[in-house]
Amino acid sequence: MALDRKIAYIDLTTGKIEIKPIPLEARKKFIGGRGLDAYLLYNHAPKGCDPLGPENPLIVSGGLLTATCASATSRTHVMAKSPLTNLLGSCNMGGFFSAEMAWAGFHHLVITGKAEKPVYLWIHNGEIEIRDAGYLWGKSCTDAQWAIREELDDQEIKSMVIGPAGENLVTYACVMTGIKNSGGRSGMGCVMGAKNLKAVACRGDMDVKIAHPVDALEHNKKFIEQITSAKVNQTQGTLGTPFIWGATNCWGGVRTRNFQYNQMLYADEIEPEAIDDIATETMGPHHMAGCFGCQVHCRAKYKIQTGPLAGKYDEGPEYTSLGAFGSEPDCKKAETVLSANHLVDQYGVDNLEIGSIISWAMELFELGILTTKETAGLELRFGNDAALIEMIHQICNRSSWLGGVLADGGIPASQTIGKNSFDYLIQVKGMNNLHSDERATPALALNIATASRGSDHLRSRPAIDLYHLPEKVLRKIYSSPIPYDGPLSSEHTEYVGKPWQVFWQENCYMAVDSLGICKYHTLFLGATLPNFEDWPEVIYYNTGLEFTPEDIWAAAERCNNLERMFNLREGLKRDDPFKGDTLNHRYFDEPCRRGAPDVVGRTIDREKFSVMIDEFYGHHGWDKAGVPTAETLTRLGLKQEPSHLV
Amino acid sequence: MDKFLTVNAEKCTGCRLCEQVCSVMHEGVSNPAKSRIQVVKWEDEGRYIPMICQQCEDAPCMNVCPVGAISRDKDLGFLSVNHEVCIGCRSCVNICPFGAMNYNKSTHQVFKCDLCGGDPQCVRFCDVKALEFVGSDAVVARKKRDRALQQSEAAAAQS
């Protein structure tokens, strides 16, 4: 039974390991995956703890449905206090890791302490062993994974690892599994590095009993049809996520030259179709890879064709890599995007953050805030492909003064560099923004400003906002499972009604992350994809657990409030430029210069934005400062937190 | 029976849903170790190959079985193991050239593909059609057409 997967508490300082069942009550209240992670973090992280200290708990999990036969349920979630934001750190990755962890008997790991020497965890059929990782230290993400397989003589071992960036405590180092699945955001790889934990390796052949196997299979078939019938998923399954980049760039919704422009010109070579042609030539016509049990298969397999890394195999590049290594630094060569994508996968560093921070440094260089003195002679200008690649090496290895400074993350770097460098840092809560331009879409701007892990497009993005759906369709979606009769608008430039959409999506994505499903299997880019109404059957047939859509909504709301409470405890304040629900002033002051007529000239209106935040807080049951009211905590059963249920 | 499971490894995305549905269908549990089909992967090259029982005509598993526990189903043509007769010596596991005869550690019995009674679930769930259950004549006809097209295009390119 998926419900009999265990939770393990592992103290790397003492080597003590404690294994416990996950009470049904915890499942009902927090479901699993990210939801239960939020509960565990709130309960186990001491207030104000040092993100790099031994007391910061690193929580690794699979969702409630992970390793069942429900579609695409192998998302791995990792949570800890973030060394990048000093608030909630949280990331989510695809692949096969959490399913293997479930077959090995576990759904959640809470890892505390710090090992004396590099170690890795070996989890096999209900047992956990702390093993020496001395020989793995310094190895790239993929080399480390293959080395573990060799050592333990099993090619089916799945590991979650860090690369040199995590070891060197780059504050936005990521965790990786497989060739390219990365838990990118908020520096969870840095937390692993600080614990001297190189990897968590899993292998198991323990049964995950399905509550109603025949019904589960039939229902899954229906579910798959719903997912693959969406055109957006069919496109995704051919070109991967870059297809969105191409569409958004045409419209004028990407960022280039660190927010100076919102459309990349002369991007022919890195348009998704072009990349697809160059990179997949050797892979044949069918070149897509899927995560566990997934029919969307959005990962493109590629080989780099030219340059120093020619012949290297990798997967992607994702939307974000096109932004990070193409549009933001204004580098126009496919070779650069593919090579940089490969490098960050090997170093184990967040592509978004490193691309952003280098582009920021490029603008500082062009403004004269940074000079060749600080860059050790490097002409760190936009469009200098070689400089971009060089800076990736310098940051991940901390091999130069500037590399070290940028490795500390945006806000500390701006304090070191000084002058008015902070003004040019496009961040929320210390985390850099996705390479999208949200000035024409206030809903998405609200989403990134209020997301719990810092600037984030995967926490509450009402992406269907751009489809101009008939209002009655919107009403059908956003009035369920909780009735809503307030304003809704299918106009993407509108402010009114958007806070409800952002609130609704926030709960939707919390539920998805807690179930362990991928967001392409829910209402993300397709309006007909599954949501609250569709999950109770999947949960019941697979686990036997009974939920109503309202129950799932309530659990999601509860977990979102826990994340908020954690952030408030760690110092979030509504208008704080470093830790608040704020946007860089350029959103308000600099109009979009390029793109379609509905984009050109747009800015975010300060006053209307503030009203949106008030309204958004109101839907949550938070006061004007963004703090959950006593009634809200009572309604959601959070009055007693921390309650140490698990 | 002429129909058989064909594999087009080029189309496989490596998602392993076939392994899941197989184990759920036959054992009521999700556990790739108990699946009759397994996707073998070389992840650093992006190569994924589903390995399945070919229901061989001259079947090594049947030939090697010392107690005659393996026989062919008359209607569907698949090979099945009679567990009343099977002594669990695993000779069949050892000799199968495809690794398609498996051993269940909990029941201590060998197990293999039975084509799900004519509606193989791995095929039903393989969205990209890397797996198909078709007659050999259909496979031959398709290959002929593909090859003919290639030859004709090559000839056109030369002229």
JSON list of N, CA, C and O in Angstrom, two decimals, chain A residues 383-410:
[
{"chain": "A", "resi": 383, "resn": "GLY", "atom": "N", "xyz": [25.84, 39.38, -24.98]},
{"chain": "A", "resi": 383, "resn": "GLY", "atom": "CA", "xyz": [26.16, 38.82, -26.29]},
{"chain": "A", "resi": 383, "resn": "GLY", "atom": "C", "xyz": [27.55, 38.23, -26.36]},
{"chain": "A", "resi": 383, "resn": "GLY", "atom": "O", "xyz": [27.95, 37.73, -27.41]},
{"chain": "A", "resi": 384, "resn": "ASN", "atom": "N", "xyz": [28.30, 38.26, -25.24]},
{"chain": "A", "resi": 384, "resn": "ASN", "atom": "CA", "xyz": [29.62, 37.63, -25.24]},
{"chain": "A", "resi": 384, "resn": "ASN", "atom": "C", "xyz": [29.47, 36.19, -24.75]},
{"chain": "A", "resi": 384, "resn": "ASN", "atom": "O", "xyz": [29.52, 35.90, -23.56]},
{"chain": "A", "resi": 385, "resn": "ASP", "atom": "N", "xyz": [29.29, 35.28, -25.70]},
{"chain": "A", "resi": 385, "resn": "ASP", "atom": "CA", "xyz": [29.01, 33.88, -25.37]},
{"chain": "A", "resi": 385, "resn": "ASP", "atom": "C", "xyz": [30.12, 33.25, -24.53]},
{"chain": "A", "resi": 385, "resn": "ASP", "atom": "O", "xyz": [29.87, 32.53, -23.57]},
{"chain": "A", "resi": 386, "resn": "ALA", "atom": "N", "xyz": [31.37, 33.57, -24.90]},
{"chain": "A", "resi": 386, "resn": "ALA", "atom": "CA", "xyz": [32.50, 32.97, -24.19]},
{"chain": "A", "resi": 386, "resn": "ALA", "atom": "C", "xyz": [32.55, 33.44, -22.74]},
{"chain": "A", "resi": 386, "resn": "ALA", "atom": "O", "xyz": [32.86, 32.66, -21.83]},
{"chain": "A", "resi": 387, "resn": "ALA", "atom": "N", "xyz": [32.18, 34.70, -22.52]},
{"chain": "A", "resi": 387, "resn": "ALA", "atom": "CA", "xyz": [32.20, 35.23, -21.15]},
{"chain": "A", "resi": 387, "resn": "ALA", "atom": "C", "xyz": [31.12, 34.56, -20.30]},
{"chain": "A", "resi": 387, "resn": "ALA", "atom": "O", "xyz": [31.31, 34.26, -19.11]},
{"chain": "A", "resi": 388, "resn": "LEU", "atom": "N", "xyz": [29.98, 34.29, -20.92]},
{"chain": "A", "resi": 388, "resn": "LEU", "atom": "CA", "xyz": [28.90, 33.60, -20.20]},
{"chain": "A", "resi": 388, "resn": "LEU", "atom": "C", "xyz": [29.36, 32.23, -19.72]},
{"chain": "A", "resi": 388, "resn": "LEU", "atom": "O", "xyz": [29.23, 31.87, -18.54]},
{"chain": "A", "resi": 389, "resn": "ILE", "atom": "N", "xyz": [29.95, 31.47, -20.64]},
{"chain": "A", "resi": 389, "resn": "ILE", "atom": "CA", "xyz": [30.43, 30.13, -20.30]},
{"chain": "A", "resi": 389, "resn": "ILE", "atom": "C", "xyz": [31.52, 30.21, -19.23]},
{"chain": "A", "resi": 389, "resn": "ILE", "atom": "O", "xyz": [31.53, 29.45, -18.25]},
{"chain": "A", "resi": 390, "resn": "GLU", "atom": "N", "xyz": [32.42, 31.17, -19.39]},
{"chain": "A", "resi": 390, "resn": "GLU", "atom": "CA", "xyz": [33.52, 31.33, -18.44]},
{"chain": "A", "resi": 390, "resn": "GLU", "atom": "C", "xyz": [32.97, 31.62, -17.04]},
{"chain": "A", "resi": 390, "resn": "GLU", "atom": "O", "xyz": [33.44, 31.07, -16.05]},
{"chain": "A", "resi": 391, "resn": "MET", "atom": "N", "xyz": [31.96, 32.48, -16.97]},
{"chain": "A", "resi": 391, "resn": "MET", "atom": "CA", "xyz": [31.41, 32.83, -15.65]},
{"chain": "A", "resi": 391, "resn": "MET", "atom": "C", "xyz": [30.71, 31.64, -14.99]},
{"chain": "A", "resi": 391, "resn": "MET", "atom": "O", "xyz": [30.73, 31.51, -13.78]},
{"chain": "A", "resi": 392, "resn": "ILE", "atom": "N", "xyz": [30.10, 30.75, -15.79]},
{"chain": "A", "resi": 392, "resn": "ILE", "atom": "CA", "xyz": [29.49, 29.55, -15.20]},
{"chain": "A", "resi": 392, "resn": "ILE", "atom": "C", "xyz": [30.57, 28.75, -14.47]},
{"chain": "A", "resi": 392, "resn": "ILE", "atom": "O", "xyz": [30.39, 28.33, -13.32]},
{"chain": "A", "resi": 393, "resn": "HIS", "atom": "N", "xyz": [31.73, 28.57, -15.15]},
{"chain": "A", "resi": 393, "resn": "HIS", "atom": "CA", "xyz": [32.84, 27.85, -14.50]},
{"chain": "A", "resi": 393, "resn": "HIS", "atom": "C", "xyz": [33.31, 28.57, -13.24]},
{"chain": "A", "resi": 393, "resn": "HIS", "atom": "O", "xyz": [33.50, 27.96, -12.19]},
{"chain": "A", "resi": 394, "resn": "GLN", "atom": "N", "xyz": [33.49, 29.89, -13.36]},
{"chain": "A", "resi": 394, "resn": "GLN", "atom": "CA", "xyz": [34.04, 30.65, -12.22]},
{"chain": "A", "resi": 394, "resn": "GLN", "atom": "C", "xyz": [33.10, 30.64, -11.01]},
{"chain": "A", "resi": 394, "resn": "GLN", "atom": "O", "xyz": [33.55, 30.59, -9.87]},
{"chain": "A", "resi": 395, "resn": "ILE", "atom": "N", "xyz": [31.79, 30.69, -11.27]},
{"chain": "A", "resi": 395, "resn": "ILE", "atom": "CA", "xyz": [30.84, 30.68, -10.16]},
{"chain": "A", "resi": 395, "resn": "ILE", "atom": "C", "xyz": [30.79, 29.31, -9.50]},
{"chain": "A", "resi": 395, "resn": "ILE", "atom": "O", "xyz": [30.91, 29.17, -8.28]},
{"chain": "A", "resi": 396, "resn": "CYS", "atom": "N", "xyz": [30.64, 28.27, -10.32]},
{"chain": "A", "resi": 396, "resn": "CYS", "atom": "CA", "xyz": [30.47, 26.93, -9.74]},
{"chain": "A", "resi": 396, "resn": "CYS", "atom": "C", "xyz": [31.73, 26.47, -9.00]},
{"chain": "A", "resi": 396, "resn": "CYS", "atom": "O", "xyz": [31.64, 25.73, -8.03]},
{"chain": "A", "resi": 397, "resn": "ASN", "atom": "N", "xyz": [32.90, 26.91, -9.48]},
{"chain": "A", "resi": 397, "resn": "ASN", "atom": "CA", "xyz": [34.14, 26.54, -8.81]},
{"chain": "A", "resi": 397, "resn": "ASN", "atom": "C", "xyz": [34.58, 27.59, -7.79]},
{"chain": "A", "resi": 397, "resn": "ASN", "atom": "O", "xyz": [35.57, 27.40, -7.11]},
{"chain": "A", "resi": 398, "resn": "ARG", "atom": "N", "xyz": [33.86, 28.72, -7.74]},
{"chain": "A", "resi": 398, "resn": "ARG", "atom": "CA", "xyz": [34.28, 29.87, -6.93]},
{"chain": "A", "resi": 398, "resn": "ARG", "atom": "C", "xyz": [35.74, 30.18, -7.21]},
{"chain": "A", "resi": 398, "resn": "ARG", "atom": "O", "xyz": [36.54, 30.40, -6.28]},
{"chain": "A", "resi": 399, "resn": "SER", "atom": "N", "xyz": [36.11, 30.17, -8.49]},
{"chain": "A", "resi": 399, "resn": "SER", "atom": "CA", "xyz": [37.53, 30.23, -8.83]},
{"chain": "A", "resi": 399, "resn": "SER", "atom": "C", "xyz": [38.06, 31.65, -9.08]},
{"chain": "A", "resi": 399, "resn": "SER", "atom": "O", "xyz": [39.19, 31.82, -9.48]},
{"chain": "A", "resi": 400, "resn": "SER", "atom": "N", "xyz": [37.19, 32.66, -8.92]},
{"chain": "A", "resi": 400, "resn": "SER", "atom": "CA", "xyz": [37.69, 34.03, -9.07]},
{"chain": "A", "resi": 400, "resn": "SER", "atom": "C", "xyz": [36.95, 34.89, -8.05]},
{"chain": "A", "resi": 400, "resn": "SER", "atom": "O", "xyz": [35.96, 34.45, -7.45]},
{"chain": "A", "resi": 401, "resn": "TRP", "atom": "N", "xyz": [37.40, 36.13, -7.91]},
{"chain": "A", "resi": 401, "resn": "TRP", "atom": "CA", "xyz": [36.73, 37.01, -6.94]},
{"chain": "A", "resi": 401, "resn": "TRP", "atom": "C", "xyz": [35.26, 37.19, -7.31]},
{"chain": "A", "resi": 401, "resn": "TRP", "atom": "O", "xyz": [34.37, 36.95, -6.50]},
{"chain": "A", "resi": 402, "resn": "LEU", "atom": "N", "xyz": [35.00, 37.53, -8.58]},
{"chain": "A", "resi": 402, "resn": "LEU", "atom": "CA", "xyz": [33.63, 37.78, -9.01]},
{"chain": "A", "resi": 402, "resn": "LEU", "atom": "C", "xyz": [32.80, 36.49, -8.96]},
{"chain": "A", "resi": 402, "resn": "LEU", "atom": "O", "xyz": [31.64, 36.51, -8.53]},
{"chain": "A", "resi": 403, "resn": "GLY", "atom": "N", "xyz": [33.41, 35.38, -9.37]},
{"chain": "A", "resi": 403, "resn": "GLY", "atom": "CA", "xyz": [32.72, 34.09, -9.30]},
{"chain": "A", "resi": 403, "resn": "GLY", "atom": "C", "xyz": [32.24, 33.81, -7.89]},
{"chain": "A", "resi": 403, "resn": "GLY", "atom": "O", "xyz": [31.09, 33.43, -7.65]},
{"chain": "A", "resi": 404, "resn": "GLY", "atom": "N", "xyz": [33.12, 34.04, -6.91]},
{"chain": "A", "resi": 404, "resn": "GLY", "atom": "CA", "xyz": [32.78, 33.82, -5.50]},
{"chain": "A", "resi": 404, "resn": "GLY", "atom": "C", "xyz": [31.67, 34.74, -5.04]},
{"chain": "A", "resi": 404, "resn": "GLY", "atom": "O", "xyz": [30.76, 34.32, -4.31]},
{"chain": "A", "resi": 405, "resn": "VAL", "atom": "N", "xyz": [31.74, 35.99, -5.48]},
{"chain": "A", "resi": 405, "resn": "VAL", "atom": "CA", "xyz": [30.72, 36.97, -5.08]},
{"chain": "A", "resi": 405, "resn": "VAL", "atom": "C", "xyz": [29.35, 36.57, -5.64]},
{"chain": "A", "resi": 405, "resn": "VAL", "atom": "O", "xyz": [28.34, 36.54, -4.93]},
{"chain": "A", "resi": 406, "resn": "LEU", "atom": "N", "xyz": [29.34, 36.23, -6.92]},
{"chain": "A", "resi": 406, "resn": "LEU", "atom": "CA", "xyz": [28.07, 35.86, -7.54]},
{"chain": "A", "resi": 406, "resn": "LEU", "atom": "C", "xyz": [27.54, 34.52, -7.02]},
{"chain": "A", "resi": 406, "resn": "LEU", "atom": "O", "xyz": [26.34, 34.29, -7.03]},
{"chain": "A", "resi": 407, "resn": "ALA", "atom": "N", "xyz": [28.45, 33.66, -6.54]},
{"chain": "A", "resi": 407, "resn": "ALA", "atom": "CA", "xyz": [28.02, 32.38, -5.99]},
{"chain": "A", "resi": 407, "resn": "ALA", "atom": "C", "xyz": [27.26, 32.54, -4.68]},
{"chain": "A", "resi": 407, "resn": "ALA", "atom": "O", "xyz": [26.53, 31.66, -4.26]},
{"chain": "A", "resi": 408, "resn": "ASP", "atom": "N", "xyz": [27.42, 33.71, -4.04]},
{"chain": "A", "resi": 408, "resn": "ASP", "atom": "CA", "xyz": [26.73, 33.94, -2.78]},
{"chain": "A", "resi": 408, "resn": "ASP", "atom": "C", "xyz": [25.25, 34.26, -2.96]},
{"chain": "A", "resi": 408, "resn": "ASP", "atom": "O", "xyz": [24.50, 34.31, -2.00]},
{"chain": "A", "resi": 409, "resn": "GLY", "atom": "N", "xyz": [24.83, 34.55, -4.19]},
{"chain": "A", "resi": 409, "resn": "GLY", "atom": "CA", "xyz": [23.43, 34.90, -4.44]},
{"chain": "A", "resi": 409, "resn": "GLY", "atom": "C", "xyz": [23.27, 36.39, -4.64]},
{"chain": "A", "resi": 409, "resn": "GLY", "atom": "O", "xyz": [24.14, 37.19, -4.28]},
{"chain": "A", "resi": 410, "resn": "GLY", "atom": "N", "xyz": [22.14, 36.79, -5.22]},
{"chain": "A", "resi": 410, "resn": "GLY", "atom": "CA", "xyz": [21.92, 38.16, -5.66]},
{"chain": "A", "resi": 410, "resn": "GLY", "atom": "C", "xyz": [22.07, 39.22, -4.59]},
{"chain": "A", "resi": 410, "resn": "GLY", "atom": "O", "xyz": [22.83, 40.17, -4.75]}
]
